[in-house]
Amino acid sequence: MKRTGKKVTQRPAAKKGKPKTAKPVQETKVGIPPEAKKRKPAPRKPSSKERVSPPSASDAFPIVGMGASAGGLEAFTSFFNNMPAESHMAFVLVVHLDPGHASMMPELLKRHTKMDVIEAQDGMTVVPDRVYVIPPNRDMSIFGRVLQISEPAEMRGMRMPIDSFFRSLAEDQGEKAISIILSGTGSDGTLGMRAIHGAGGMCMVQDPETARYDGMPRSAIITGLADYVVPVEKMPEQIQAYVRQYYPKKPGKILYLGDTSLTAIQKILAILRTKTGHDFSHYKKTTILRRIERRMSIHQVADAAAYSQYIQEHPEEIQVLFKELLIRVTSFFRDPEAFETLEKKMLPDLIGKMTETDTIRVWVPGCGTGEEAYSIAILLRECMQEAKSDFRVQIFGTDIDEDSIAQARTGLYPANISLDVSAQRLKRYFVREETGFRIRSEIREWMVFAVQNVISDAPFTKLDLVSCRNLMIYLDLELQSKIIPMFHYSLRPGGVLLLGSSETVGTFGELFSTLDRKWKIFRRTEATSPYHGGVFTGYGVGAAGAARVADTALQAKRVTFPEIARSALLEHFTPPSVIVGERGDILYVHGQTGKFLEPSQGQPSMNVLDMAREGL
């Protein structure tokens, strides 16, 4: 059974946290011992026996991270009973073990595989065809294919060792990372799976109907990011088939797409544009190709032409590919140092310049499920409390994915966010619910989440801060060169622009001065922007609403009776509206627009963005 990217939420299943049989396999849940308060020790150097030459691209192999809690031993044994000893993959097991006892897991699993099964040690280099098991009461990460074992850090709630390892695996191995979430209670592994999916890795989840405890599998499935939802015994065959097709046999070689690949890729993008209304032709080609290749491997489709046919025969795959290309990698306070710099330096300066009647306006384009927008809101609340100020705040979070925006509006996030949000902030700004944490209303009332395409829709204006982190790295230079001037246009004089650590303002240094070079924080200058409002022609929304009005005056014509009747009907039944040109200049006004538009101060302007009333 194979499902791709589908949510499994409708089936009747065992209650979360309760076993489906009377006698579960003996396994204990994680505990929090007194020594968990200790600081992490410095990683020890590997012994001479463990040291190996630095890994190179030529000896790269997939590393499979496997997470489980209660019921995990049963799932592991079923998996390794069906996994060949020579798969050229490594397996790292992160399981919730009794912190007070030595683990018997390696000895038990040796009975079910011919691979070496060992307890992981600090500084141990991961090699293929070997199984590594996390020690009890330890955290584990991976860097340069070397395992880092440490005592748990000071607790901020329940430990999430699976999330922690999966995140480090995603950062270290990228598309070579594979995550598997098996039986267990709670939601550990869900956030880590998001990271692996965002890095281009593969995500597999045990079918909840076959799991002794279904909490962890269901939490992972509901994200919609699981590439496969299958019984454990089917996983080895599926992984091997995926690895054979997706990973090149030679370093630097991309998957063979077929002789007609270019035409097929163009056709795939055209289908996406027609069915979703979004144009990916100006996304970076390497990203587009790798994501399409990944979907081909999941479905075991031979070439791009066959995949083009596949998505036409399976319309649900179009939406899955659409979400795949959006590449969602987000979390609360991602890159904490960047947010600390914003909190300590930029926001106090911004608040200090405000008057009692001012409104702080923030835009977060490409906000995904809202974590970054809420993070900025929390920082603003804390900075205003520090300054003993209370200004009106509007934070606009926008994204082209309707599902992401819908989730952002709920303000509900899994319990795993305790990895990223301090206990103090969780208590102050969140309400604990059965399924996780919900943002308190005092923060949510500042937020406006909306579906918007930063490429094709008009931008927000009169902004104090624009935070667009890790969106432009997926766009080509031509599109980047249009978005940066648009941000300059959107910001008020002295406004702040926050980009991702790998992004830059490019050739538009005259539009922005650098405030922090490391974390790419810039201030808007007084230079004249080459952008003058409106949208980018040629980067539009395809068949799903791509009608454009020419930026020319309408020629006067002889009025006929049908036109008089049409005019009367429009006047009576349609709402106030305006027709604008490409740059937002008003060409025609219909109805009473006073509630929405007013003349701008100073030199008169007929630009709809200049005339929009405050708050729109």
Coordinates of C-alpha atoms in Angstrom, one line a residue:
M1 CA 0.0 0.0 0.0
K2 CA 1.4 3.4 -1.0
R3 CA 0.1 6.8 -0.4
T4 CA 1.9 10.0 -1.3
G5 CA 1.4 13.2 0.6
K6 CA -2.1 12.2 1.8
K7 CA -3.4 12.9 5.2
V8 CA -4.7 9.9 7.1
T9 CA -7.2 11.3 9.5
Q10 CA -10.5 9.6 8.7
R11 CA -9.9 6.0 9.7
P12 CA -11.2 4.6 12.9
A13 CA -8.2 3.7 15.0
A14 CA -7.1 2.9 18.5
K15 CA -7.1 5.8 20.9
K16 CA -3.9 7.8 20.9
G17 CA -1.6 6.6 23.7
K18 CA -3.5 3.3 24.2
P19 CA -2.2 0.0 23.0
K20 CA -4.2 -1.9 20.4
T21 CA -3.5 -5.3 22.1
A22 CA -3.6 -6.3 25.7
K23 CA 0.1 -6.9 26.2
P24 CA 2.5 -4.4 24.6
V25 CA 6.2 -5.2 24.0
Q26 CA 8.1 -4.3 27.1
E27 CA 9.4 -0.8 26.6
T28 CA 9.3 2.3 28.7
K29 CA 8.6 5.9 27.9
V30 CA 11.2 8.6 28.3
G31 CA 11.8 10.0 31.8
I32 CA 13.4 13.2 33.0
P33 CA 16.1 12.3 35.5
P34 CA 17.8 14.8 37.8
E35 CA 21.0 14.7 35.8
A36 CA 19.1 16.0 32.8
K37 CA 19.8 19.5 34.1
K38 CA 23.5 19.2 33.2
R39 CA 25.0 21.1 30.4
K40 CA 26.1 19.3 27.2
P41 CA 29.7 18.2 27.4
A42 CA 32.1 19.1 24.6
P43 CA 32.0 16.3 22.1
R44 CA 35.0 14.0 22.6
K45 CA 37.4 13.3 19.7
P46 CA 37.0 9.9 18.0
S47 CA 39.5 7.3 18.9
S48 CA 42.1 6.2 16.4
K49 CA 40.1 3.1 15.7
E50 CA 37.0 5.2 15.0
R51 CA 38.7 7.9 12.9
V52 CA 38.3 7.7 9.2
S53 CA 39.1 10.0 6.3
P54 CA 36.6 12.8 5.7
P55 CA 33.7 11.5 3.6
S56 CA 33.7 12.6 0.0
A57 CA 30.9 12.9 -2.5
S58 CA 32.0 9.7 -4.2
D59 CA 31.2 7.5 -1.1
A60 CA 27.9 9.2 -0.2
F61 CA 25.1 6.9 0.8
P62 CA 21.7 7.4 2.4
I63 CA 21.3 7.6 6.1
V64 CA 18.0 6.4 7.5
G65 CA 16.9 8.0 10.8
M66 CA 14.2 5.8 12.5
G67 CA 12.2 7.2 15.4
A68 CA 9.9 5.2 17.7
S69 CA 8.6 5.2 21.3
A70 CA 6.2 2.7 22.9
G71 CA 5.8 -0.3 20.6
G72 CA 9.0 0.5 18.8
L73 CA 10.8 -2.7 19.4
E74 CA 8.1 -4.7 17.6
A75 CA 8.3 -2.3 14.6
F76 CA 12.1 -2.4 14.4
T77 CA 12.2 -6.2 14.4
S78 CA 9.6 -6.3 11.6
F79 CA 11.6 -3.8 9.6
F80 CA 15.0 -5.6 9.9
N81 CA 13.5 -9.0 9.3
N82 CA 12.8 -7.7 5.8
M83 CA 15.8 -5.4 5.1
P84 CA 18.8 -7.1 3.3
A85 CA 22.1 -6.9 5.1
E86 CA 23.8 -5.2 2.1
S87 CA 21.6 -2.2 1.2
H88 CA 24.4 0.4 1.1
M89 CA 22.4 2.4 3.7
A90 CA 23.1 3.2 7.3
F91 CA 20.4 3.1 10.0
V92 CA 20.3 5.3 13.1
L93 CA 17.6 4.4 15.6
V94 CA 16.3 7.0 18.0
V95 CA 14.0 5.5 20.5
H96 CA 12.5 6.6 23.8
L97 CA 14.3 4.3 26.3
D98 CA 14.2 4.0 30.1
P99 CA 16.8 6.5 31.2
G100 CA 17.7 4.5 34.3
H101 CA 18.7 1.2 32.7
A102 CA 21.1 0.0 30.1
S103 CA 19.5 -0.7 26.8
M104 CA 19.0 -4.2 25.5
M105 CA 17.9 -2.9 22.1
P106 CA 21.2 -3.7 20.2
E107 CA 21.3 -7.3 21.5
L108 CA 17.6 -7.8 20.7
L109 CA 17.9 -6.5 17.2
K110 CA 21.0 -8.6 16.3
R111 CA 18.7 -11.6 16.2
H112 CA 16.8 -10.0 13.2
T113 CA 19.6 -8.8 10.9
K114 CA 23.0 -9.8 9.7
M115 CA 24.1 -6.2 9.9
D116 CA 26.2 -5.0 12.9
V117 CA 24.0 -3.5 15.5
I118 CA 25.8 -1.3 18.0
E119 CA 25.1 1.3 20.6
A120 CA 26.1 4.7 19.2
Q121 CA 29.1 6.4 20.7
D122 CA 30.3 10.0 20.6
G123 CA 32.6 10.7 17.6
M124 CA 31.6 7.5 15.8
T125 CA 31.6 7.8 12.0
V126 CA 28.5 6.4 10.3
V127 CA 29.2 3.8 7.7
P128 CA 26.8 1.9 5.4
D129 CA 25.2 -1.5 6.3
R130 CA 25.4 -0.9 10.0
V131 CA 22.7 -0.1 12.6
Y132 CA 23.3 2.5 15.4
V133 CA 21.1 2.7 18.5
I134 CA 20.9 5.8 20.7
P135 CA 22.1 5.2 24.3
P136 CA 19.6 5.7 27.1
N137 CA 19.2 9.3 28.5
R138 CA 21.3 10.9 25.8
D139 CA 20.7 13.3 23.0
M140 CA 22.2 12.6 19.6
S141 CA 23.0 14.7 16.5
I142 CA 25.2 14.2 13.4
F143 CA 27.7 16.5 11.8
G144 CA 29.9 15.5 8.8
R145 CA 28.5 12.0 9.1
V146 CA 29.9 11.8 12.7
L147 CA 27.6 11.1 15.6
Q148 CA 27.6 13.5 18.5
I149 CA 26.3 12.1 21.8
S150 CA 25.6 14.4 24.7
E151 CA 23.7 14.5 28.0
P152 CA 20.3 16.1 27.7
A153 CA 20.3 19.9 27.9
E154 CA 18.3 21.7 30.5
M155 CA 14.7 20.8 30.0
R156 CA 12.1 23.2 28.6
G157 CA 9.4 20.6 28.7
M158 CA 9.4 17.1 27.4
R159 CA 12.5 16.0 25.5
M160 CA 12.1 15.4 21.8
P161 CA 15.2 13.3 20.8
I162 CA 13.7 12.2 17.5
D163 CA 13.0 15.7 16.4
S164 CA 16.5 16.8 17.4
F165 CA 18.2 14.1 15.5
F166 CA 16.1 14.4 12.4
R167 CA 16.8 18.1 12.2
S168 CA 20.5 17.6 12.4
L169 CA 20.3 14.8 9.8
A170 CA 18.4 17.1 7.4
E171 CA 21.1 19.8 7.8
D172 CA 24.0 17.4 7.5
Q173 CA 22.8 15.0 4.7
G174 CA 20.2 17.0 2.8
E175 CA 18.5 14.8 0.1
K176 CA 20.5 11.8 1.3
A177 CA 18.5 11.9 4.6
I178 CA 15.6 9.5 5.0
S179 CA 13.2 9.6 8.0
I180 CA 11.0 6.8 9.3
I181 CA 8.4 7.4 12.0
L182 CA 7.2 4.2 13.8
S183 CA 4.9 3.3 16.7
G184 CA 4.8 5.7 19.6
T185 CA 2.8 8.1 21.6
G186 CA 2.9 11.9 21.3
S187 CA 4.3 13.9 18.4
D188 CA 8.1 13.5 18.6
G189 CA 9.5 13.3 15.0
T190 CA 6.9 15.5 13.3
L191 CA 9.0 18.7 13.2
G192 CA 12.1 16.8 12.3
M193 CA 10.3 15.1 9.4
R194 CA 9.4 18.6 8.2
A195 CA 13.1 19.5 8.1
I196 CA 14.0 16.4 6.2
H197 CA 11.2 17.0 3.6
G198 CA 12.4 20.6 3.2
A199 CA 15.9 19.4 2.6
G200 CA 14.8 17.1 -0.2
G201 CA 14.9 13.9 1.8
M202 CA 12.3 11.2 1.9
C203 CA 9.8 10.7 4.6
M204 CA 8.1 7.4 5.5
V205 CA 5.5 6.7 8.2
Q206 CA 4.1 3.5 9.6
D207 CA 0.5 2.9 8.7
P208 CA -1.4 3.9 12.0
E209 CA -3.6 0.8 11.6
T210 CA -0.6 -1.4 12.0
A211 CA 1.1 0.5 14.8
R212 CA 0.8 -0.6 18.4
Y213 CA 0.6 3.0 19.4
D214 CA -0.6 5.4 16.7
G215 CA 0.1 8.9 18.2
M216 CA 3.4 9.6 16.5
P217 CA 2.4 8.2 13.1
R218 CA -0.8 10.2 13.0
S219 CA 0.9 13.4 14.1
A220 CA 3.4 12.9 11.2
I221 CA 0.7 12.0 8.6
I222 CA -1.5 15.1 9.4
T223 CA 1.3 17.4 8.1
G224 CA 0.7 16.0 4.6
L225 CA 4.5 15.6 4.1
A226 CA 4.7 11.8 4.3
D227 CA 5.9 10.3 1.0
Y228 CA 4.8 6.8 2.0
V229 CA 2.4 5.5 4.6
V230 CA 2.8 1.8 4.7
P231 CA 3.0 -1.2 7.1
V232 CA 6.5 -1.7 8.5
E233 CA 7.2 -5.0 6.6
K234 CA 6.6 -3.2 3.3
M235 CA 9.1 -0.4 4.1
P236 CA 12.4 -2.1 3.2
E237 CA 11.2 -2.9 -0.4
Q238 CA 9.9 0.6 -0.9
I239 CA 13.0 2.3 0.4
Q240 CA 15.3 0.2 -1.8
A241 CA 13.3 1.0 -4.9
Y242 CA 13.3 4.7 -4.1
V243 CA 17.1 4.8 -3.5
R244 CA 17.9 2.9 -6.7
Q245 CA 16.1 5.4 -8.8
Y246 CA 16.6 8.7 -7.0
Y247 CA 20.2 8.7 -6.0
P248 CA 22.8 8.9 -8.8
K249 CA 25.3 6.1 -9.1
K250 CA 28.0 8.6 -9.9
P251 CA 28.7 11.9 -8.1
G252 CA 27.4 14.9 -9.9
K253 CA 25.1 12.9 -12.2
I254 CA 21.5 13.8 -12.3
L255 CA 18.7 11.4 -12.8
Y256 CA 18.1 10.5 -16.4
L257 CA 14.9 12.2 -17.5
G258 CA 14.8 10.9 -21.0
D259 CA 15.5 12.4 -24.4
T260 CA 12.4 14.5 -24.4
S261 CA 13.0 15.8 -20.8
L262 CA 13.1 19.5 -21.7
T263 CA 9.7 19.4 -23.5
A264 CA 8.3 17.2 -20.7
I265 CA 9.4 19.5 -17.9
Q266 CA 7.9 22.5 -19.7
K267 CA 4.7 20.5 -20.1
I268 CA 4.7 19.7 -16.4
L269 CA 5.1 23.4 -15.5
A270 CA 2.4 24.3 -17.9
I271 CA 0.0 21.8 -16.2
L272 CA 0.9 23.2 -12.8
R273 CA 0.2 26.8 -14.1
T274 CA -3.1 25.8 -15.5
K275 CA -4.3 23.7 -12.6
T276 CA -3.0 25.7 -9.6
G277 CA -2.7 29.2 -11.2
H278 CA 0.9 29.6 -10.2
D279 CA 3.9 29.9 -12.6
F280 CA 7.2 28.2 -11.5
S281 CA 9.1 29.0 -14.7
H282 CA 11.2 31.5 -12.8
Y283 CA 12.1 29.2 -10.0
K284 CA 15.7 27.9 -10.1
K285 CA 15.9 25.1 -12.6
T286 CA 18.0 22.8 -10.5
T287 CA 15.5 23.0 -7.7
I288 CA 12.6 22.3 -10.0
L289 CA 14.4 19.3 -11.6
R290 CA 15.4 17.7 -8.3
R291 CA 11.9 18.0 -6.9
I292 CA 10.3 16.5 -10.0
E293 CA 12.9 13.7 -9.9
R294 CA 11.9 13.0 -6.3
R295 CA 8.3 12.7 -7.1
M296 CA 9.2 10.4 -10.1
S297 CA 11.2 8.2 -7.7
I298 CA 8.4 8.0 -5.2
H299 CA 6.0 6.7 -7.9
Q300 CA 8.7 4.7 -9.7
V301 CA 8.1 6.6 -13.0
A302 CA 10.8 6.0 -15.6
D303 CA 11.2 9.5 -17.1
A304 CA 9.8 13.0 -17.2
A305 CA 7.5 12.3 -20.2
A306 CA 5.9 9.4 -18.3
Y307 CA 5.6 11.6 -15.2
S308 CA 3.9 14.3 -17.3
Q309 CA 1.3 11.7 -18.3
Y310 CA 1.1 10.4 -14.7
I311 CA 0.0 13.8 -13.3
Q312 CA -2.6 14.1 -15.9
E313 CA -4.1 10.8 -15.0
H314 CA -3.7 11.4 -11.2
P315 CA -4.9 15.0 -10.6
E316 CA -4.1 14.7 -6.8
E317 CA -0.4 14.5 -7.7
I318 CA -0.5 18.0 -9.2
Q319 CA -1.3 19.4 -5.7
V320 CA 1.4 17.3 -4.1
L321 CA 4.0 18.5 -6.6
F322 CA 2.8 22.1 -6.1
K323 CA 3.4 21.8 -2.4
E324 CA 6.7 20.0 -3.0
L325 CA 8.0 23.0 -5.0
L326 CA 7.1 25.4 -2.3
I327 CA 9.7 23.9 0.0
R328 CA 8.5 24.6 3.5
V329 CA 11.3 24.8 6.1
T330 CA 10.1 26.9 9.0
S331 CA 10.1 27.0 12.7
F332 CA 9.7 29.5 15.6
F333 CA 12.8 31.7 16.0
R334 CA 14.7 29.9 13.2
D335 CA 18.3 31.1 13.4
P336 CA 17.9 32.3 17.0
E337 CA 20.9 34.7 16.7
A338 CA 19.2 36.5 13.8
F339 CA 16.0 37.1 15.9
E340 CA 18.1 38.1 18.9
T341 CA 19.8 40.7 16.7
L342 CA 16.4 41.9 15.5
E343 CA 15.1 42.1 19.1
K344 CA 18.2 43.8 20.7
K345 CA 19.0 46.3 17.9
M346 CA 16.4 46.9 15.3
L347 CA 13.1 46.7 17.0
P348 CA 14.0 49.0 19.9
D349 CA 15.1 51.6 17.4
L350 CA 11.8 51.2 15.5
I351 CA 9.7 51.5 18.6
G352 CA 11.6 54.5 19.8
K353 CA 10.7 56.5 16.7
M354 CA 6.9 55.8 17.0
T355 CA 4.3 58.2 18.2
E356 CA 1.1 57.3 20.1
T357 CA -1.0 57.4 16.9
D358 CA 1.4 55.3 14.8
T359 CA 0.8 51.7 13.7
I360 CA 3.7 49.3 13.4
R361 CA 3.2 47.5 10.1
V362 CA 5.1 44.2 9.2
W363 CA 4.9 42.0 6.2
V364 CA 6.1 38.4 6.1
P365 CA 5.8 37.1 2.5
G366 CA 6.1 33.4 2.0
C367 CA 5.1 32.9 5.7
G368 CA 4.2 29.2 5.3
T369 CA 2.3 28.0 8.4
G370 CA 3.0 31.3 10.3
E371 CA 5.8 30.5 12.8
E372 CA 8.1 33.3 11.6
A373 CA 5.3 35.9 11.7
Y374 CA 4.3 34.9 15.2
S375 CA 7.9 35.0 16.3
I376 CA 8.2 38.6 15.2
A377 CA 4.9 39.4 16.9
I378 CA 6.3 37.9 20.2
L379 CA 9.5 40.0 19.9
L380 CA 7.4 43.2 19.2
R381 CA 5.3 42.5 22.3
E382 CA 8.4 42.0 24.5
C383 CA 10.1 45.1 23.1
M384 CA 7.0 47.2 23.7
Q385 CA 6.7 46.0 27.2
E386 CA 10.4 46.8 27.8
A387 CA 9.8 50.3 26.4
K388 CA 6.5 50.6 28.3
S389 CA 4.8 51.4 25.0
D390 CA 1.6 50.2 23.5
F391 CA 1.3 50.8 19.8
R392 CA -1.2 49.3 17.4
V393 CA 0.4 46.5 15.4
Q394 CA -0.5 44.9 12.1
I395 CA 1.4 41.9 10.9
F396 CA 0.6 40.6 7.4
G397 CA 1.6 37.0 6.7
T398 CA 1.1 35.9 3.1
D399 CA 1.7 32.7 1.1
I400 CA 0.4 31.1 -2.1
D401 CA -0.5 27.9 -0.3
E402 CA -4.1 28.0 1.0
D403 CA -3.5 25.1 3.4
S404 CA -0.5 26.7 5.0
I405 CA -2.5 30.0 5.5
A406 CA -5.4 28.1 7.0
Q407 CA -3.1 26.5 9.5
A408 CA -1.4 29.8 10.3
R409 CA -4.8 31.3 11.1
T410 CA -5.5 28.7 13.7
G411 CA -2.4 29.5 15.6
L412 CA -2.2 25.9 16.8
Y413 CA 1.2 24.0 16.8
P414 CA 2.4 20.6 18.0
A415 CA 3.9 20.2 21.5
N416 CA 7.3 19.8 19.8
I417 CA 7.7 23.6 19.5
S418 CA 9.1 23.4 23.0
L419 CA 12.4 22.7 21.1
D420 CA 12.3 26.2 19.7
V421 CA 10.2 28.3 22.2
S422 CA 11.4 28.8 25.7
A423 CA 9.3 27.7 28.6
Q424 CA 8.8 31.3 29.6
R425 CA 7.4 32.2 26.2
L426 CA 5.3 29.1 26.0
K427 CA 3.7 30.1 29.3
R428 CA 3.3 33.8 28.4
Y429 CA 2.1 33.6 24.8
F430 CA 0.6 30.1 24.3
V431 CA -2.3 28.1 25.7
R432 CA -1.7 24.4 26.2
E433 CA -4.3 22.3 24.5
E434 CA -4.7 18.5 24.0
T435 CA -3.0 18.5 20.6
G436 CA -0.4 21.2 21.2
F437 CA 0.1 24.9 21.9
R438 CA -2.2 27.7 20.6
I439 CA -1.1 31.3 20.3
R440 CA -2.9 33.6 22.8
S441 CA -5.5 36.0 21.4
E442 CA -3.5 39.1 22.4
I443 CA -0.9 38.1 19.7
R444 CA -3.4 36.6 17.2
E445 CA -5.4 39.8 17.1
W446 CA -2.4 41.5 15.5
M447 CA -2.2 39.0 12.7
V448 CA -3.7 39.1 9.2
F449 CA -3.0 35.9 7.2
A450 CA -3.9 35.9 3.5
V451 CA -3.3 34.0 0.3
Q452 CA -1.0 36.1 -1.9
N453 CA 1.6 35.6 -4.6
V454 CA 4.5 37.9 -4.0
I455 CA 5.5 37.5 -7.6
S456 CA 2.1 38.4 -9.2
D457 CA 0.1 40.3 -6.6
A458 CA 0.4 43.9 -5.6
P459 CA 2.5 44.3 -2.4
F460 CA 1.6 45.8 1.0
T461 CA 2.9 49.4 1.5
K462 CA 3.8 51.8 4.3
L463 CA 5.6 49.1 6.1
D464 CA 8.2 49.3 9.0
L465 CA 9.6 45.8 8.6
V466 CA 9.6 43.2 5.8
S467 CA 10.9 39.7 6.7
C468 CA 11.4 37.5 3.6
R469 CA 13.7 34.8 4.7
N470 CA 14.7 31.9 2.5
L471 CA 12.3 32.6 -0.3
M472 CA 14.5 34.3 -2.9
I473 CA 17.1 31.5 -2.9
Y474 CA 14.6 29.4 -4.9
L475 CA 14.0 32.2 -7.5
D476 CA 16.1 33.0 -10.5
L477 CA 18.1 36.2 -10.7
E478 CA 15.6 37.9 -13.0
L479 CA 12.8 37.6 -10.5
Q480 CA 15.1 38.5 -7.6
S481 CA 15.9 41.7 -9.4
K482 CA 12.3 42.7 -9.4
I483 CA 11.4 41.7 -5.8
I484 CA 14.1 43.7 -4.1
P485 CA 13.0 47.0 -5.6
M486 CA 9.4 46.1 -4.7
F487 CA 10.5 45.7 -1.0
H488 CA 12.1 49.1 -1.2
Y489 CA 8.8 50.5 -2.5
S490 CA 6.8 48.8 0.2
L491 CA 8.9 50.1 3.1
R492 CA 8.6 53.4 4.8
P493 CA 11.8 55.6 4.8
G494 CA 14.1 53.9 7.3
G495 CA 12.2 50.6 7.2
V496 CA 14.0 47.4 7.8
L497 CA 14.4 44.4 5.5
L498 CA 15.3 41.0 6.9
L499 CA 16.5 38.3 4.4
G500 CA 17.8 34.8 4.8
S501 CA 21.4 34.2 5.7
S502 CA 22.2 33.0 2.1
E503 CA 20.3 35.9 0.4
T504 CA 21.3 39.4 -0.5
V505 CA 20.0 42.6 -2.1
G506 CA 22.3 41.9 -5.1
T507 CA 23.0 44.9 -7.3
F508 CA 20.6 47.1 -5.4
G509 CA 23.0 48.3 -2.8
E510 CA 21.9 51.9 -3.3
L511 CA 18.4 51.0 -2.2
F512 CA 19.4 49.5 1.2
S513 CA 22.2 50.1 3.7
T514 CA 23.5 47.1 5.6
L515 CA 22.7 46.9 9.3
D516 CA 23.9 43.3 10.0
R517 CA 26.1 41.6 7.4
K518 CA 25.9 38.1 8.9
W519 CA 22.1 37.9 9.3
K520 CA 21.3 40.0 6.2
I521 CA 19.4 42.9 7.9
F522 CA 19.1 46.1 5.8
R523 CA 17.7 49.5 6.1
R524 CA 15.8 51.3 3.3
T525 CA 17.6 54.3 1.9
E526 CA 16.0 57.4 0.4
A527 CA 17.1 56.4 -3.1
T528 CA 14.5 56.4 -5.9
S529 CA 13.1 52.9 -6.4
P530 CA 12.9 51.6 -9.9
Y531 CA 9.6 49.9 -8.9
H532 CA 6.5 52.1 -9.0
G533 CA 3.7 49.9 -7.8
G534 CA 1.5 47.3 -9.5
V535 CA 2.5 43.8 -10.4
F536 CA 5.1 42.0 -12.6
T537 CA 3.8 41.3 -16.0
G538 CA 4.8 38.0 -17.4
Y539 CA 5.1 36.3 -14.0
G540 CA 1.4 35.9 -13.4
V541 CA -1.1 33.4 -12.3
G542 CA -1.8 31.6 -15.5
A543 CA -5.3 30.4 -16.3
A544 CA -6.6 30.8 -12.7
G545 CA -7.3 34.4 -13.1
A546 CA -4.7 35.9 -15.3
A547 CA -6.9 38.5 -17.1
R548 CA -5.0 41.8 -17.3
V549 CA -6.3 45.2 -18.2
A550 CA -4.2 47.2 -20.6
D551 CA -2.7 50.3 -19.2
T552 CA -4.4 52.6 -21.8
A553 CA -7.4 54.9 -21.7
L554 CA -10.7 53.5 -22.9
Q555 CA -11.8 55.0 -26.1
A556 CA -15.2 56.7 -26.1
K557 CA -17.9 54.9 -28.1
R558 CA -21.5 55.6 -29.2
V559 CA -23.7 54.4 -26.3
T560 CA -26.4 51.9 -27.2
F561 CA -29.5 50.7 -25.3
P562 CA -28.0 47.4 -24.3
E563 CA -25.0 49.2 -22.9
I564 CA -27.3 51.5 -20.9
A565 CA -29.1 48.5 -19.5
R566 CA -25.8 46.8 -18.7
S567 CA -24.5 49.9 -16.9
A568 CA -27.7 50.2 -14.8
L569 CA -27.4 46.5 -13.8
L570 CA -23.7 46.9 -12.9
E571 CA -24.4 50.0 -10.9
H572 CA -27.1 48.3 -8.9
F573 CA -25.7 44.9 -8.3
T574 CA -21.9 45.1 -8.2
P575 CA -19.7 46.4 -5.4
P576 CA -17.5 49.5 -5.6
S577 CA -14.5 48.7 -7.7
V578 CA -11.7 50.2 -9.7
I579 CA -9.8 49.2 -12.8
V580 CA -6.0 49.8 -12.6
G581 CA -3.1 49.5 -14.9
E582 CA 0.0 47.4 -14.5
R583 CA 1.5 50.0 -12.1
G584 CA -1.6 50.4 -10.0
D585 CA -2.7 53.7 -11.6
I586 CA -6.5 54.0 -11.6
L587 CA -8.1 53.9 -15.0
Y588 CA -11.8 53.7 -14.0
V589 CA -13.8 54.0 -10.8
H590 CA -17.1 52.2 -10.3
G591 CA -19.4 53.0 -7.4
Q592 CA -18.8 54.7 -4.1
T593 CA -15.2 53.9 -3.1
G594 CA -14.8 56.4 -0.3
K595 CA -14.7 53.6 2.4
F596 CA -11.6 52.3 0.7
L597 CA -9.8 55.1 -1.1
E598 CA -9.0 58.7 -0.2
P599 CA -6.7 61.3 -1.8
S600 CA -3.1 61.0 -0.6
Q601 CA -1.4 63.9 1.2
G602 CA 0.9 66.2 -0.8
Q603 CA 1.1 66.0 -4.5
P604 CA -2.0 64.3 -5.9
S605 CA -1.6 60.7 -7.0
M606 CA -4.0 58.4 -8.8
N607 CA -2.2 55.2 -7.7
V608 CA -4.5 52.9 -5.9
L609 CA -1.8 51.9 -3.4
D610 CA -1.2 55.6 -2.5
M611 CA -4.9 56.2 -2.1
A612 CA -5.7 53.1 0.0
R613 CA -7.0 54.0 3.4
E614 CA -4.8 53.1 6.4
G615 CA -5.3 49.5 7.5
L616 CA -6.3 48.0 4.2

